[in-house]
mmCIF file of C-alpha atoms and ligand atoms in Angstrom:
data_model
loop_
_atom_site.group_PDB
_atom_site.id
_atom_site.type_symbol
_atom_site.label_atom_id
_atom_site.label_comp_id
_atom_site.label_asym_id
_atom_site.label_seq_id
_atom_site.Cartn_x
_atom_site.Cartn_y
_atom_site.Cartn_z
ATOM 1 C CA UNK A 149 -3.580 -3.162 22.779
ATOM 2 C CA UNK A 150 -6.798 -3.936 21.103
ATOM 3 C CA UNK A 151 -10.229 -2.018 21.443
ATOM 4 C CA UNK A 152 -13.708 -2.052 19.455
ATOM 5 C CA UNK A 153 -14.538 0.709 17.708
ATOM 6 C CA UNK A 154 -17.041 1.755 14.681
ATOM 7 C CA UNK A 155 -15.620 1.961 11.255
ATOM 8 C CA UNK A 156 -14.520 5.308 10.405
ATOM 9 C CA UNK A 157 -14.298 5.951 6.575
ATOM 10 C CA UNK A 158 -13.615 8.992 5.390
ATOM 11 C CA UNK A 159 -14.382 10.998 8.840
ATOM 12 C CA UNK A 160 -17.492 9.594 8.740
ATOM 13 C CA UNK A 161 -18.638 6.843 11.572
ATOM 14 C CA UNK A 162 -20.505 3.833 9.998
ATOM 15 C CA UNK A 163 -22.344 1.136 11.944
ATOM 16 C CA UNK A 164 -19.925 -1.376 11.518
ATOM 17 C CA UNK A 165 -18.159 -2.656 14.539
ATOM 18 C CA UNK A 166 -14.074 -3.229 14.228
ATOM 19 C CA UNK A 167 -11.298 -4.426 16.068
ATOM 20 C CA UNK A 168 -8.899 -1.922 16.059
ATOM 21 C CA UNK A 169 -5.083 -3.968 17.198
ATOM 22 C CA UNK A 170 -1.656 -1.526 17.783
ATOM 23 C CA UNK A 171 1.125 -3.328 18.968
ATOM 24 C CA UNK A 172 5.182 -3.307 18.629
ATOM 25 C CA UNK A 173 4.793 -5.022 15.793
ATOM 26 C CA UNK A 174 1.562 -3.677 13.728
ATOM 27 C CA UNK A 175 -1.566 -2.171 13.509
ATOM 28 C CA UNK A 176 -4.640 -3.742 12.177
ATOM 29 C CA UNK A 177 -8.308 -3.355 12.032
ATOM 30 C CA UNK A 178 -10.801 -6.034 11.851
ATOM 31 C CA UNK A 179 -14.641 -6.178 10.576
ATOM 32 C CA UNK A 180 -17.120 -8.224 12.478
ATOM 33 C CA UNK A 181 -19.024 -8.103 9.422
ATOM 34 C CA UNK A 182 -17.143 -11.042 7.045
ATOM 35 C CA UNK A 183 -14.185 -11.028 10.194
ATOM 36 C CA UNK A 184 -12.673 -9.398 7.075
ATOM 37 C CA UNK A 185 -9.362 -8.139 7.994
ATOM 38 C CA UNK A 186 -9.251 -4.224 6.200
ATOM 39 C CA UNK A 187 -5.879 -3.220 6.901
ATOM 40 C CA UNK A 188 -2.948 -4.708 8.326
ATOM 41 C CA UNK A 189 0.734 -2.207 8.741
ATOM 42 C CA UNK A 190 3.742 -4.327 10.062
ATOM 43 C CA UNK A 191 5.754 -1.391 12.436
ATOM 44 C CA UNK A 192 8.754 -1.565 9.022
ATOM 45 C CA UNK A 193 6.148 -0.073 6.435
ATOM 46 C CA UNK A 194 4.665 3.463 5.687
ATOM 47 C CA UNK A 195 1.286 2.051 5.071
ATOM 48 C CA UNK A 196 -1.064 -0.922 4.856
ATOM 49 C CA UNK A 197 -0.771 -4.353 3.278
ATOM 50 C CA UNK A 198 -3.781 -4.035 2.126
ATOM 51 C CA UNK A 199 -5.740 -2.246 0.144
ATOM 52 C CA UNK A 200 -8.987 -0.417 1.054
ATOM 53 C CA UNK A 201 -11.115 1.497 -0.913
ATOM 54 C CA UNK A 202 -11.824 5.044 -0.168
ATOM 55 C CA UNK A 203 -15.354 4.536 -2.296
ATOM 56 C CA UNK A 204 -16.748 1.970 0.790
ATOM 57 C CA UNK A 205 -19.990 3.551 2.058
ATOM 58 C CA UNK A 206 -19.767 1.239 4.932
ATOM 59 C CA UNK A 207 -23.382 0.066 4.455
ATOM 60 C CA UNK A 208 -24.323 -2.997 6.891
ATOM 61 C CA UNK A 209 -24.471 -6.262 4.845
ATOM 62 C CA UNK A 210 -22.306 -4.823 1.991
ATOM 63 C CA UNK A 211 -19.124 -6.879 1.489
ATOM 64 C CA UNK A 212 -16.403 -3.449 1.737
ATOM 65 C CA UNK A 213 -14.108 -3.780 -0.945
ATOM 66 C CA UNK A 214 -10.618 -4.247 0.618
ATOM 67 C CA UNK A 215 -8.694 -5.920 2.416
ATOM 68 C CA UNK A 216 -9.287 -9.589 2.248
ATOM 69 C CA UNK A 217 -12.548 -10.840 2.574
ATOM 70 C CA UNK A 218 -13.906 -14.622 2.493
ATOM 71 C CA UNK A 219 -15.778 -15.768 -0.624
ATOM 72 C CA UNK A 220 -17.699 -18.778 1.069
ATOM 73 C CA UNK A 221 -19.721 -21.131 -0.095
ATOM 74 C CA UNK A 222 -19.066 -20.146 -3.681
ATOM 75 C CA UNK A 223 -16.455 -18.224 -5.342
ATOM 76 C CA UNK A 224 -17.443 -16.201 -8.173
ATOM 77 C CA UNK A 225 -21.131 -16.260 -9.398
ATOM 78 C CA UNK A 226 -23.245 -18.651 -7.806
ATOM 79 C CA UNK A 227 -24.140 -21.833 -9.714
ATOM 80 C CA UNK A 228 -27.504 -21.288 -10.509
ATOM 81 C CA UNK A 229 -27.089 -17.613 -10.512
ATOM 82 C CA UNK A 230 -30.055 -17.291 -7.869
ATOM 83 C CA UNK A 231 -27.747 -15.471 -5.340
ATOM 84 C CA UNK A 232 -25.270 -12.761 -5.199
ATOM 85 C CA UNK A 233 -21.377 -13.436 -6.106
ATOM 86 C CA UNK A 234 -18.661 -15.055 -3.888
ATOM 87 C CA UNK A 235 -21.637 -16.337 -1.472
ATOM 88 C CA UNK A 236 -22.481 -14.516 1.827
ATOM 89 C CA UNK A 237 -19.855 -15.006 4.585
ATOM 90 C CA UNK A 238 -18.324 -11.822 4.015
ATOM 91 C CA UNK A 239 -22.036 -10.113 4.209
ATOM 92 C CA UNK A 240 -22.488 -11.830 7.772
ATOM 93 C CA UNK A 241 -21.442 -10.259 11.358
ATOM 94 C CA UNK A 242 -19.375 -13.392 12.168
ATOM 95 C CA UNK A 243 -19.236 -13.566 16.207
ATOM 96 C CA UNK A 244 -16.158 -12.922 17.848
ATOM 97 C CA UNK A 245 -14.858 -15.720 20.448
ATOM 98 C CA UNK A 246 -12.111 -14.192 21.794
ATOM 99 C CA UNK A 247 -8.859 -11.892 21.834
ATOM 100 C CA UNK A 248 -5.246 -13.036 22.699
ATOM 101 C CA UNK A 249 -1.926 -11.748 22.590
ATOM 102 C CA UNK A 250 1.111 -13.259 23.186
ATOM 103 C CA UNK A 251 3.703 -10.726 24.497
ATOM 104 C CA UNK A 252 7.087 -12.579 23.545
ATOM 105 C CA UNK A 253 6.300 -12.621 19.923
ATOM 106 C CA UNK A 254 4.229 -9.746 19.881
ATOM 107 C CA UNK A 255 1.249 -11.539 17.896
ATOM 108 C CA UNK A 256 -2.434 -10.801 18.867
ATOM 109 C CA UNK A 257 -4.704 -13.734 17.924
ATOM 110 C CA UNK A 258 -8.559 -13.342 17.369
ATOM 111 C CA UNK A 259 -10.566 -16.244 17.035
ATOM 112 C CA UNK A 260 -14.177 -15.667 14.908
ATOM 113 C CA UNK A 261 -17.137 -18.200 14.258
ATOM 114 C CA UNK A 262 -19.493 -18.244 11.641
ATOM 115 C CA UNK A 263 -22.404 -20.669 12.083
ATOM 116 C CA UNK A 264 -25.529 -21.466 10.082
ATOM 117 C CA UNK A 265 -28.691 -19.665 10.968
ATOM 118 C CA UNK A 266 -31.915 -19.824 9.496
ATOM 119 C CA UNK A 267 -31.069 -16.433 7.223
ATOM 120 C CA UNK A 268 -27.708 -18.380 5.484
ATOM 121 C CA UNK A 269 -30.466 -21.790 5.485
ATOM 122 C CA UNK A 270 -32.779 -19.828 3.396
ATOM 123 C CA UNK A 271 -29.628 -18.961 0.926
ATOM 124 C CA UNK A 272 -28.065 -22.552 1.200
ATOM 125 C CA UNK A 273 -29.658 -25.144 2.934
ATOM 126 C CA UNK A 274 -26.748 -26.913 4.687
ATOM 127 C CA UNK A 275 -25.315 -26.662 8.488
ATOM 128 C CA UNK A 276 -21.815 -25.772 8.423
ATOM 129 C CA UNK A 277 -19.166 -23.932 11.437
ATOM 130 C CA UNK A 278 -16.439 -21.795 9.625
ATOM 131 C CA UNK A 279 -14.229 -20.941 12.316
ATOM 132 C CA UNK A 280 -11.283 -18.398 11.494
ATOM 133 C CA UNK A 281 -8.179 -16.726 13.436
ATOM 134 C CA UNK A 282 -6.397 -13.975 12.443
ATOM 135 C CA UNK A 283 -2.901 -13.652 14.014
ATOM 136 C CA UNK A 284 -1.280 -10.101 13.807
ATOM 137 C CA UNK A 285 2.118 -9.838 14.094
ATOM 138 C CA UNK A 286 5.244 -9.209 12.039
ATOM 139 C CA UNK A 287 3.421 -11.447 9.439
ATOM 140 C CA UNK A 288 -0.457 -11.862 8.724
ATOM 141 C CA UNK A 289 -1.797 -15.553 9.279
ATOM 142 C CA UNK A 290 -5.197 -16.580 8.402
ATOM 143 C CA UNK A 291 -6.226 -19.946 9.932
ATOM 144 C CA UNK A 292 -9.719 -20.797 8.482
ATOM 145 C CA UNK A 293 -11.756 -24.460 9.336
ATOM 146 C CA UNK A 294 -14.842 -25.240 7.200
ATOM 147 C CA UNK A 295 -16.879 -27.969 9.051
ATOM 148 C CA UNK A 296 -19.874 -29.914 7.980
ATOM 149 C CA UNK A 297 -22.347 -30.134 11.255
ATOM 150 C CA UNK A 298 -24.804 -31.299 9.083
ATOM 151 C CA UNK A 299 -25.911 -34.631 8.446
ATOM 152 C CA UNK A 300 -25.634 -34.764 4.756
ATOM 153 C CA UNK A 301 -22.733 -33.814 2.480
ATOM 154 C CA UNK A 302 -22.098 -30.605 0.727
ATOM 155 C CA UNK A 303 -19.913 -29.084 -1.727
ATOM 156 C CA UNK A 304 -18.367 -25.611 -1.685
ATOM 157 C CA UNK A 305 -15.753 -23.253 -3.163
ATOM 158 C CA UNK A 306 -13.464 -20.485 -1.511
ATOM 159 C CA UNK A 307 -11.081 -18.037 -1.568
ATOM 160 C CA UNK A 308 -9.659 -14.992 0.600
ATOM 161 C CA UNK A 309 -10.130 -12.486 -2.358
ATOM 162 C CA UNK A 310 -7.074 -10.503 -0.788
ATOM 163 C CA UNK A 311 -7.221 -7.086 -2.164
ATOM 164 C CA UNK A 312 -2.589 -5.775 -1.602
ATOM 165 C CA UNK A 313 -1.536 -2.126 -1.754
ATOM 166 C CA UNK A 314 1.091 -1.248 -4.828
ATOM 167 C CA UNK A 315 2.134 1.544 -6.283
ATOM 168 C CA UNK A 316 1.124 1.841 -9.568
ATOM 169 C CA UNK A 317 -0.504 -1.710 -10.736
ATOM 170 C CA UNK A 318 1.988 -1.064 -14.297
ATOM 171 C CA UNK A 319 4.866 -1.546 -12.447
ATOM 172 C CA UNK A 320 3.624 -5.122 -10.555
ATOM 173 C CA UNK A 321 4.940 -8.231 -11.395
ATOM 174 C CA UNK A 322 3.325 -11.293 -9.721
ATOM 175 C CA UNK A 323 6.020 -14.263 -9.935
ATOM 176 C CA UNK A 324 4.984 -17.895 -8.688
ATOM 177 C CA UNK A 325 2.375 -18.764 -11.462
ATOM 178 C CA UNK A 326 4.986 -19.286 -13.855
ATOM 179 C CA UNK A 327 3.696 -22.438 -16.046
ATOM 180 C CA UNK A 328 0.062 -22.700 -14.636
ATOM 181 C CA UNK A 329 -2.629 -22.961 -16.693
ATOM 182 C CA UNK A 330 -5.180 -20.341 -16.241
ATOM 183 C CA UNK A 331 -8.815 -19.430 -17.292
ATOM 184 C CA UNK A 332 -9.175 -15.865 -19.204
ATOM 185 C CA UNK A 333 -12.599 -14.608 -17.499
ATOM 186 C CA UNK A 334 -12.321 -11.865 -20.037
ATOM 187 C CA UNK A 335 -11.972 -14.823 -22.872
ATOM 188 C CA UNK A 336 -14.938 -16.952 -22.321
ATOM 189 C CA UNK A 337 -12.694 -18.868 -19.900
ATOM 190 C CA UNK A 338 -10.660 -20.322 -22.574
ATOM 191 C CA UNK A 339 -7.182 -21.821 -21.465
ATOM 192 C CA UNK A 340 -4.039 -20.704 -21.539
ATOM 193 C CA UNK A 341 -0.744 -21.416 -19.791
ATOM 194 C CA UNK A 342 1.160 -18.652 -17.855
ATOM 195 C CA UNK A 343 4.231 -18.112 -19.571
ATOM 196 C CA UNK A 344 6.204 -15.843 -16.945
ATOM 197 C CA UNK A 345 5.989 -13.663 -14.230
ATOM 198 C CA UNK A 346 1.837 -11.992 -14.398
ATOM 199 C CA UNK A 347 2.138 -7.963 -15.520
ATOM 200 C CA UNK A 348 -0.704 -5.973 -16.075
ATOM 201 C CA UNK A 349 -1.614 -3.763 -19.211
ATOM 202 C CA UNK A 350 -5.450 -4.273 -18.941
ATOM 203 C CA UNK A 351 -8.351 -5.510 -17.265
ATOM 204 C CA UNK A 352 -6.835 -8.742 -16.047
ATOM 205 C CA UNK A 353 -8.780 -11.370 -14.560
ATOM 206 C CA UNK A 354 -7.191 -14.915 -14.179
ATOM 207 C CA UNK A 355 -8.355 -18.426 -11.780
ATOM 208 C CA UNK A 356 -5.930 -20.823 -11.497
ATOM 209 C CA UNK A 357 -7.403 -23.976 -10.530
ATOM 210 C CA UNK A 358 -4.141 -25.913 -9.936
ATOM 211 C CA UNK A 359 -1.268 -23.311 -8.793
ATOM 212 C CA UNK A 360 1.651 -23.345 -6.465
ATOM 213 C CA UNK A 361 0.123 -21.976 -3.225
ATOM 214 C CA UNK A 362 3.335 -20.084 -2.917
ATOM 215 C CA UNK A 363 3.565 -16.261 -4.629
ATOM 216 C CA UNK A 364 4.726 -13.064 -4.407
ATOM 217 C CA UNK A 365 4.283 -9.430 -5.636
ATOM 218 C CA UNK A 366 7.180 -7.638 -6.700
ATOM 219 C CA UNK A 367 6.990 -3.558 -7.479
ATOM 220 C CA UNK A 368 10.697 -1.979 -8.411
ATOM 221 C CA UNK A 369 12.221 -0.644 -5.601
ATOM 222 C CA UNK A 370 9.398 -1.383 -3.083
ATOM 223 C CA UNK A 371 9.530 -4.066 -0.605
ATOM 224 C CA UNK A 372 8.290 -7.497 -2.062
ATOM 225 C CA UNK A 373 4.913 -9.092 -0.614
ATOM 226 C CA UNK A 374 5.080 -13.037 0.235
ATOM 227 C CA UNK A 375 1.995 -14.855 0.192
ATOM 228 C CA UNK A 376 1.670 -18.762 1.071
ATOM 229 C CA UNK A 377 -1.097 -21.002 1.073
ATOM 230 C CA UNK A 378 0.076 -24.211 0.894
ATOM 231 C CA UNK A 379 -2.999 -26.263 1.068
ATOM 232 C CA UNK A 380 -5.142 -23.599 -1.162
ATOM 233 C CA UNK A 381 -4.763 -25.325 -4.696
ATOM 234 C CA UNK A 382 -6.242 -22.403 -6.615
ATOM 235 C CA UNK A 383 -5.142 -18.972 -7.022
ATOM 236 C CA UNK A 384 -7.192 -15.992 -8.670
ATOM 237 C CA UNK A 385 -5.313 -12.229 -10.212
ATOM 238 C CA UNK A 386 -7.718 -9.643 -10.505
ATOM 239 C CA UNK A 387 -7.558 -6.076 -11.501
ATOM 240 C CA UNK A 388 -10.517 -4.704 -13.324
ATOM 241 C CA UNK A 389 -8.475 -1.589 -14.883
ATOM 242 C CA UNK A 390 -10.332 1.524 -15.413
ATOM 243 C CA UNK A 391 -13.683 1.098 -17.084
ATOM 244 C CA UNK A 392 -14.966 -1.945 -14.821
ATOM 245 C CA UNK A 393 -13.592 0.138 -11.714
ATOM 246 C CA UNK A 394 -16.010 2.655 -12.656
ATOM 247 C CA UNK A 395 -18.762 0.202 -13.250
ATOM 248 C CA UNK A 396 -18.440 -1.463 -9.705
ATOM 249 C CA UNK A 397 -19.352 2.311 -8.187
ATOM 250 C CA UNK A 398 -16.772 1.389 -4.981
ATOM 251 C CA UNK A 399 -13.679 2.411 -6.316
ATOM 252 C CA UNK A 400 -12.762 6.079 -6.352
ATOM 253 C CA UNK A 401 -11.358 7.737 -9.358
ATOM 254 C CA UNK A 402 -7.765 5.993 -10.083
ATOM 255 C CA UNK A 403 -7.510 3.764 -7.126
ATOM 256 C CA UNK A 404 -8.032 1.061 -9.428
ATOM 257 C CA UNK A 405 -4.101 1.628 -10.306
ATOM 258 C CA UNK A 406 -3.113 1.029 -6.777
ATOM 259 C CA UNK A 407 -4.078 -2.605 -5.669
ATOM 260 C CA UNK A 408 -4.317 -6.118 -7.059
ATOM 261 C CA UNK A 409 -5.723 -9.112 -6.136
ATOM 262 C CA UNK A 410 -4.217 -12.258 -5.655
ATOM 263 C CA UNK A 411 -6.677 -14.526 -4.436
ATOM 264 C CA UNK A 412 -5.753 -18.044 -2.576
ATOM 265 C CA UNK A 413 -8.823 -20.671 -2.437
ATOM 266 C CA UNK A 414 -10.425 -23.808 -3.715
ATOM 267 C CA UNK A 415 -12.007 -22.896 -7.523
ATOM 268 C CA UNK A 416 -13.861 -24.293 -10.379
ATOM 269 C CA UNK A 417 -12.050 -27.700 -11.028
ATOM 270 C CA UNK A 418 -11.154 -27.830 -6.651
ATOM 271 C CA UNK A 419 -14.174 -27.134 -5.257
ATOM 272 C CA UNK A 420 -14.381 -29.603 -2.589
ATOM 273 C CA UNK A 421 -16.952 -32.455 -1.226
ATOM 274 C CA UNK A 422 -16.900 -32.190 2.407
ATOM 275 C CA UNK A 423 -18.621 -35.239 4.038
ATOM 276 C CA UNK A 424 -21.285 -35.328 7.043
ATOM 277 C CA UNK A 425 -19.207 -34.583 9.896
ATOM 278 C CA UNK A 426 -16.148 -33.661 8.499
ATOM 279 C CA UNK A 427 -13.715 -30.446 8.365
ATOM 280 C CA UNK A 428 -10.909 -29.485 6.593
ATOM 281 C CA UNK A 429 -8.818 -26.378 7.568
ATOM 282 C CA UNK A 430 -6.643 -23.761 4.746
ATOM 283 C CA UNK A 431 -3.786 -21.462 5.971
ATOM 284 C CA UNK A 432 -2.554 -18.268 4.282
ATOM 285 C CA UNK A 433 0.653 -16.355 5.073
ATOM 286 C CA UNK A 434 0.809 -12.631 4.130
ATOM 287 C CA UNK A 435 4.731 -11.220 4.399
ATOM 288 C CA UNK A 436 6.085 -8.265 3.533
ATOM 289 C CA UNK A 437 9.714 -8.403 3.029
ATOM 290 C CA UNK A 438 11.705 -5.162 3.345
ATOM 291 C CA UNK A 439 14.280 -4.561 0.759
HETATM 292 O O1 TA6 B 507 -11.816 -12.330 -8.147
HETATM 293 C C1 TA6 B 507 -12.135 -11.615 -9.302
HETATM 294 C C2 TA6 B 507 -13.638 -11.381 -9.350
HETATM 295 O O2 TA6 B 507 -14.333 -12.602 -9.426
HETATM 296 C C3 TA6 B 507 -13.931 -10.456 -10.522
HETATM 297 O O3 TA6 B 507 -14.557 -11.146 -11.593
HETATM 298 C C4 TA6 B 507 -14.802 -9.368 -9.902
HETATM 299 O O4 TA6 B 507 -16.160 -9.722 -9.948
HETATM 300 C C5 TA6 B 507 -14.246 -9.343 -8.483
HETATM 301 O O5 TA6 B 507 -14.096 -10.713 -8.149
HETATM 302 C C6 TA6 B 507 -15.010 -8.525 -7.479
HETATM 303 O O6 TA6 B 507 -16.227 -9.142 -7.148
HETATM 304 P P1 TA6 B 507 -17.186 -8.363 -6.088
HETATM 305 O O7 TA6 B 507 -18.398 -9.235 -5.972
HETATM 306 O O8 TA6 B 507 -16.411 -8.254 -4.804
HETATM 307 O O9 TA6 B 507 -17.425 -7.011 -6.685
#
């Protein structure tokens, strides 16, 4: 079953249209506005995946924070610094092409498009067609295509800035880094090279430009979260602990102790040079593995 709805946040109805997906496997809901998926529940789990903030005021052409939105055409700030961070696809409605669902594996399938109009031109100049599914079903699977329709070559960064439910961000571990070098945001981006398993005691903000596409978040006594992106060479941890939480306004008081981000994409050193033309497609896998 699947149905359109407005966003409800906190009993109140926004403007933002969602896709609201039950079936015997999850429930999920879906933004038109970034096709950012906001919460995903496989039928085995008391709660979401993902993390959502309770702070969102739902405001049309405000990336929510949650979930897992799509930094495109830049991660992080923008080159010149002219434009808003982690570029504009999750500020865009993105159109959606179509709703399937395949009964004998209880997966429902929705296809968006993003496209470049003349309000992304005026931001960056170039033609491009994202197109991205989302397939709901006992695992999350993000599908996403970047393709140049222009006629001149351009150069872009990603990632799904994937925002995970835990239970108290002290108790996290996030193994699969082990041995990647890393730049310290909070250190000037100076270098360093992960020694073990990630664990958080402050403000923690990591990119990985060369990492194994292949991690996973492990809480004590909770079920562990798999996440593979095979052809994403860069991964990103973020928690911004409590004073940045309050400076970002969107997260309410102590929620910042109940999510981290592990981010999957193409950063800094990876950014990629797509030809005229061309397209290139990136796959991530979100699992959650009941103990
Ligand atoms: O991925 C980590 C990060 O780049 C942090 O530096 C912080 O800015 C975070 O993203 C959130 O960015 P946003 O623009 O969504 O508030």
């Amino acid at each position: 079953m699947h149905a359109i709805k407005k966003l409800n946040l906190n009993q109140q109805l926004t403007d933002l249209d969602v896709l609201e997906i039950d079936s015997p496997s999850c429930r999920a809901c879906i933004a038109l506005q970034g096709a950012q998926i906001l919460q995903y529940q496989p039928k085995h789990r008391a709660n979401s995946v993902l993390w959502l903030s309770k702070a969102n005021t739902g405001q049309v052409g405000k990336a929510l924070r949650g979930g897992i939105p799509l930094c495109f055409p830049w991660f992080g700030a923008h080159p010149q610094g002219l434009q808003p961070a982690h570029g504009f696809a999750r500020n865009q409605i993105w159109e959606l092409q179509n709703v399937s669902y395949d009964q004998a594996q209880a997966i429902h399938h929705v296809d968006f498009i993003l496209q470049d109009s003349p309000e992304t031109r005026k931001i960056w100049s170039h033609a491009f067609r994202l197109k991205l599914r989302i397939s709901c079903g006992i695992s999350l699977n993000l599908d996403l295509q970047v393709e140049n329709i222009g006629s001149q070559a351009f150069e872009f960064s990603f990632a799904w800035h994937s925002y995970f439910q835990v239970d108290q961000i002290r108790q996290v571990e996030i193994h699969g880094l082990q041995n990647a070098e890393f730049m310290d945001k909070l250190q000037s981006n100076q270098r360093f090279c992960e020694a073990d398993a990630v664990t958080f005691q402050q403000e923690t903000d990591r990119i990985y430009p060369k990492a194994s596409g292949h991690y996973q978040i492990v809480q004590a006594g909770h079920t562990a979260i798999e996440i593979a992106a095979p052809r994403c060479a860069s991964a990103v941890i973020w928690n911004p602990w409590q004073d940045k939480a309050k400076r970002l306004g969107d997260i309410a008081e102590g929620d910042w102790q109940h999510f981290v981000c592990v981010e999957c994409g193409q950063i800094a050193s990876e950014t990629v040079r797509l030809a005229a033309g061309s397209k290139v497609d990136y796959q991530l896998q979100i699992t959650d593995i009941p103990i």
